[in-house]
PDB file of C-alpha atoms in Angstrom:
ATOM      1  CA  MET A 218     -46.667  -1.477  18.934  1.00  0.00           C
ATOM      2  CA  LYS A 219     -44.083  -1.102  21.508  1.00  0.00           C
ATOM      3  CA  ASN A 220     -42.942  -4.943  20.589  1.00  0.00           C
ATOM      4  CA  LEU A 221     -42.891  -3.950  16.952  1.00  0.00           C
ATOM      5  CA  SER A 222     -40.369  -0.938  17.798  1.00  0.00           C
ATOM      6  CA  ARG A 223     -38.205  -3.053  19.878  1.00  0.00           C
ATOM      7  CA  ILE A 224     -37.759  -5.604  17.157  1.00  0.00           C
ATOM      8  CA  LEU A 225     -37.295  -2.934  14.615  1.00  0.00           C
ATOM      9  CA  VAL A 226     -34.568  -1.244  16.822  1.00  0.00           C
ATOM     10  CA  ALA A 227     -33.038  -4.684  17.359  1.00  0.00           C
ATOM     11  CA  SER A 228     -32.979  -5.471  13.689  1.00  0.00           C
ATOM     12  CA  LEU A 229     -31.230  -2.141  12.865  1.00  0.00           C
ATOM     13  CA  MET A 230     -28.766  -2.583  15.481  1.00  0.00           C
ATOM     14  CA  ALA A 231     -27.934  -6.382  14.065  1.00  0.00           C
ATOM     15  CA  ALA A 232     -27.437  -4.816  10.704  1.00  0.00           C
ATOM     16  CA  VAL A 233     -25.299  -2.092  11.951  1.00  0.00           C
ATOM     17  CA  LEU A 234     -23.100  -4.443  13.482  1.00  0.00           C
ATOM     18  CA  LEU A 235     -23.038  -7.030  10.540  1.00  0.00           C
ATOM     19  CA  VAL A 236     -22.205  -4.166   8.096  1.00  0.00           C
ATOM     20  CA  GLY A 237     -19.179  -2.934  10.481  1.00  0.00           C
ATOM     21  CA  CYS A 238     -17.640  -6.508  10.545  1.00  0.00           C
ATOM     22  CA  GLY A 239     -17.691  -6.757   6.941  1.00  0.00           C
ATOM     23  CA  LYS A 240     -14.209  -5.648   5.814  1.00  0.00           C
ATOM     24  CA  PRO A 241     -11.031  -4.785   7.136  1.00  0.00           C
ATOM     25  CA  LYS A 242     -10.503  -1.152   8.139  1.00  0.00           C
ATOM     26  CA  THR A 243      -6.852  -0.786   6.985  1.00  0.00           C
ATOM     27  CA  LEU A 244      -4.613  -2.327   4.390  1.00  0.00           C
ATOM     28  CA  GLU A 245      -2.543  -3.615   7.304  1.00  0.00           C
ATOM     29  CA  ALA A 246      -5.345  -5.261   8.903  1.00  0.00           C
ATOM     30  CA  TYR A 247      -6.368  -6.968   5.642  1.00  0.00           C
ATOM     31  CA  PHE A 248      -2.863  -8.443   5.205  1.00  0.00           C
ATOM     32  CA  ASP A 249      -2.985  -9.376   9.138  1.00  0.00           C
ATOM     33  CA  GLU A 250      -6.315 -11.600   8.023  1.00  0.00           C
ATOM     34  CA  HIS A 251      -4.666 -12.865   4.567  1.00  0.00           C
ATOM     35  CA  ASP A 252      -1.237 -14.046   5.129  1.00  0.00           C
ATOM     36  CA  ASP A 253      -1.014 -15.929   2.212  1.00  0.00           C
ATOM     37  CA  GLU A 254      -1.426 -13.118   0.103  1.00  0.00           C
ATOM     38  CA  TRP A 255       1.386 -11.045   1.814  1.00  0.00           C
ATOM     39  CA  GLN A 256       3.602 -13.980   1.430  1.00  0.00           C
ATOM     40  CA  GLU A 257       2.924 -13.984  -2.394  1.00  0.00           C
ATOM     41  CA  ILE A 258       3.704 -10.361  -2.672  1.00  0.00           C
ATOM     42  CA  THR A 259       6.820 -10.734  -0.738  1.00  0.00           C
ATOM     43  CA  GLU A 260       8.078 -13.651  -2.384  1.00  0.00           C
ATOM     44  CA  THR A 261       7.320 -12.152  -5.848  1.00  0.00           C
ATOM     45  CA  TYR A 262       9.133  -8.688  -5.082  1.00  0.00           C
ATOM     46  CA  GLY A 263      11.222  -9.367  -1.890  1.00  0.00           C
ATOM     47  CA  ASP A 264      14.274  -9.948  -3.739  1.00  0.00           C
ATOM     48  CA  MET A 265      13.961  -6.456  -5.553  1.00  0.00           C
ATOM     49  CA  CYS A 266      12.960  -4.372  -2.738  1.00  0.00           C
ATOM     50  CA  ASP A 267      11.655  -4.161   1.008  1.00  0.00           C
ATOM     51  CA  ILE A 268       8.114  -3.769   1.226  1.00  0.00           C
ATOM     52  CA  GLU A 269       6.144  -2.678   4.367  1.00  0.00           C
ATOM     53  CA  VAL A 270       2.544  -1.657   5.134  1.00  0.00           C
ATOM     54  CA  GLU A 271       1.316   0.603   7.713  1.00  0.00           C
ATOM     55  CA  GLU A 272      -2.162   1.595   8.197  1.00  0.00           C
ATOM     56  CA  ASN A 273      -3.098   2.291   4.463  1.00  0.00           C
ATOM     57  CA  THR A 274       0.173   2.813   3.178  1.00  0.00           C
ATOM     58  CA  MET A 275       2.320   0.379   1.095  1.00  0.00           C
ATOM     59  CA  THR A 276       5.941   1.498   0.652  1.00  0.00           C
ATOM     60  CA  TYR A 277       8.381  -0.258  -1.376  1.00  0.00           C
ATOM     61  CA  THR A 278      11.956   0.507  -0.914  1.00  0.00           C
ATOM     62  CA  PHE A 279      14.442  -0.100  -3.773  1.00  0.00           C
ATOM     63  CA  ASP A 280      18.068  -0.107  -2.705  1.00  0.00           C
ATOM     64  CA  ILE A 281      20.261   1.146  -5.869  1.00  0.00           C
ATOM     65  CA  GLY A 282      23.477   0.783  -4.198  1.00  0.00           C
ATOM     66  CA  GLY A 283      26.426   3.307  -4.042  1.00  0.00           C
ATOM     67  CA  SER A 284      26.914   6.320  -2.443  1.00  0.00           C
ATOM     68  CA  TYR A 285      25.572   9.512  -3.886  1.00  0.00           C
ATOM     69  CA  GLU A 286      25.911  13.480  -3.084  1.00  0.00           C
ATOM     70  CA  GLY A 287      25.449  16.986  -4.566  1.00  0.00           C
ATOM     71  CA  GLU A 288      25.235  17.206  -8.094  1.00  0.00           C
ATOM     72  CA  GLU A 289      25.441  13.152  -8.696  1.00  0.00           C
ATOM     73  CA  LYS A 290      22.461  12.805  -6.543  1.00  0.00           C
ATOM     74  CA  ASP A 291      20.505  15.402  -7.857  1.00  0.00           C
ATOM     75  CA  ALA A 292      21.197  14.002 -11.425  1.00  0.00           C
ATOM     76  CA  LEU A 293      20.284  10.491 -10.413  1.00  0.00           C
ATOM     77  CA  ALA A 294      17.097  12.062  -8.703  1.00  0.00           C
ATOM     78  CA  GLU A 295      16.305  13.469 -12.091  1.00  0.00           C
ATOM     79  CA  GLN A 296      16.643  10.139 -13.897  1.00  0.00           C
ATOM     80  CA  LEU A 297      14.586   8.378 -11.228  1.00  0.00           C
ATOM     81  CA  GLU A 298      11.804  11.035 -11.448  1.00  0.00           C
ATOM     82  CA  SER A 299      11.743  10.545 -15.450  1.00  0.00           C
ATOM     83  CA  THR A 300      11.858   6.920 -15.003  1.00  0.00           C
ATOM     84  CA  MET A 301       8.827   6.992 -12.402  1.00  0.00           C
ATOM     85  CA  ASP A 302       6.938   9.429 -14.877  1.00  0.00           C
ATOM     86  CA  SER A 303       7.170   6.514 -17.558  1.00  0.00           C
ATOM     87  CA  MET A 304       6.245   3.746 -15.217  1.00  0.00           C
ATOM     88  CA  SER A 305       3.310   5.662 -13.242  1.00  0.00           C
ATOM     89  CA  SER A 306       0.840   3.973 -14.990  1.00  0.00           C
ATOM     90  CA  THR A 307       2.022   0.519 -13.912  1.00  0.00           C
ATOM     91  CA  PHE A 308       2.070   1.713 -10.197  1.00  0.00           C
ATOM     92  CA  GLU A 309      -1.421   3.162 -10.631  1.00  0.00           C
ATOM     93  CA  SER A 310      -2.635  -0.075 -11.948  1.00  0.00           C
ATOM     94  CA  SER A 311      -0.925  -2.104  -8.938  1.00  0.00           C
ATOM     95  CA  LYS A 312      -2.482   0.439  -6.543  1.00  0.00           C
ATOM     96  CA  GLU A 313      -5.800  -0.136  -8.036  1.00  0.00           C
ATOM     97  CA  LEU A 314      -5.712  -3.862  -8.122  1.00  0.00           C
ATOM     98  CA  ILE A 315      -4.887  -3.783  -4.532  1.00  0.00           C
ATOM     99  CA  GLU A 316      -7.668  -1.474  -3.686  1.00  0.00           C
ATOM    100  CA  LYS A 317     -10.111  -3.627  -5.816  1.00  0.00           C
ATOM    101  CA  GLU A 318      -8.995  -6.744  -3.914  1.00  0.00           C
ATOM    102  CA  THR A 319      -8.930  -5.681  -0.487  1.00  0.00           C
ATOM    103  CA  ASP A 320     -11.650  -2.921  -0.447  1.00  0.00           C
ATOM    104  CA  VAL A 321      -9.086  -0.293   1.168  1.00  0.00           C
ATOM    105  CA  ASP A 322      -8.342   3.018  -0.136  1.00  0.00           C
ATOM    106  CA  VAL A 323      -4.390   2.541  -0.586  1.00  0.00           C
ATOM    107  CA  GLU A 324      -1.283   4.964  -0.792  1.00  0.00           C
ATOM    108  CA  MET A 325       1.496   3.468  -2.755  1.00  0.00           C
ATOM    109  CA  VAL A 326       4.843   4.887  -1.958  1.00  0.00           C
ATOM    110  CA  ILE A 327       7.912   3.933  -4.156  1.00  0.00           C
ATOM    111  CA  VAL A 328      11.299   4.868  -2.489  1.00  0.00           C
ATOM    112  CA  TYR A 329      14.762   4.818  -4.123  1.00  0.00           C
ATOM    113  CA  VAL A 330      17.466   4.849  -1.471  1.00  0.00           C
ATOM    114  CA  ASP A 331      21.507   4.466  -1.964  1.00  0.00           C
ATOM    115  CA  GLY A 332      23.690   1.640  -0.496  1.00  0.00           C
ATOM    116  CA  ASP A 333      23.737   4.084   2.811  1.00  0.00           C
ATOM    117  CA  GLY A 334      19.937   3.992   3.333  1.00  0.00           C
ATOM    118  CA  ASN A 335      19.836   7.947   2.233  1.00  0.00           C
ATOM    119  CA  GLU A 336      16.814   8.444  -0.028  1.00  0.00           C
ATOM    120  CA  ILE A 337      17.325   9.768  -3.442  1.00  0.00           C
ATOM    121  CA  TYR A 338      14.023   9.881  -4.642  1.00  0.00           C
ATOM    122  CA  SER A 339      10.213   8.878  -3.974  1.00  0.00           C
ATOM    123  CA  ALA A 340       6.939   9.174  -5.641  1.00  0.00           C
ATOM    124  CA  THR A 341       3.410   8.425  -4.040  1.00  0.00           C
ATOM    125  CA  PHE A 342       0.536   6.996  -5.915  1.00  0.00           C
TER     126      PHE A 342
END
């Protein structure tokens, strides 16, 4: 009976270890293990924006150029918000595709900056 208990405990410990090793814990770890997929993303979108991954957050930063302040910046932010509202389903679909492929819950952040690097507008999906 003691041997059976030891075998059962050892089996459970092995199962726990195997389950724990199954998937990356973060999106960043996933891309560390799948550099080819990261390269494909950066080659596809790298000309349009900067892409960064930290933990489970994937940030796309678009530089729209110019320099904006005051009312001009506010008007541009409103326009970007309206555009993002109409494109939200595209970003949601991209997020869901990444989550399905990586088996990691992802936060996708879209940031628009001016030519000086000042944030004009951002949205999180």
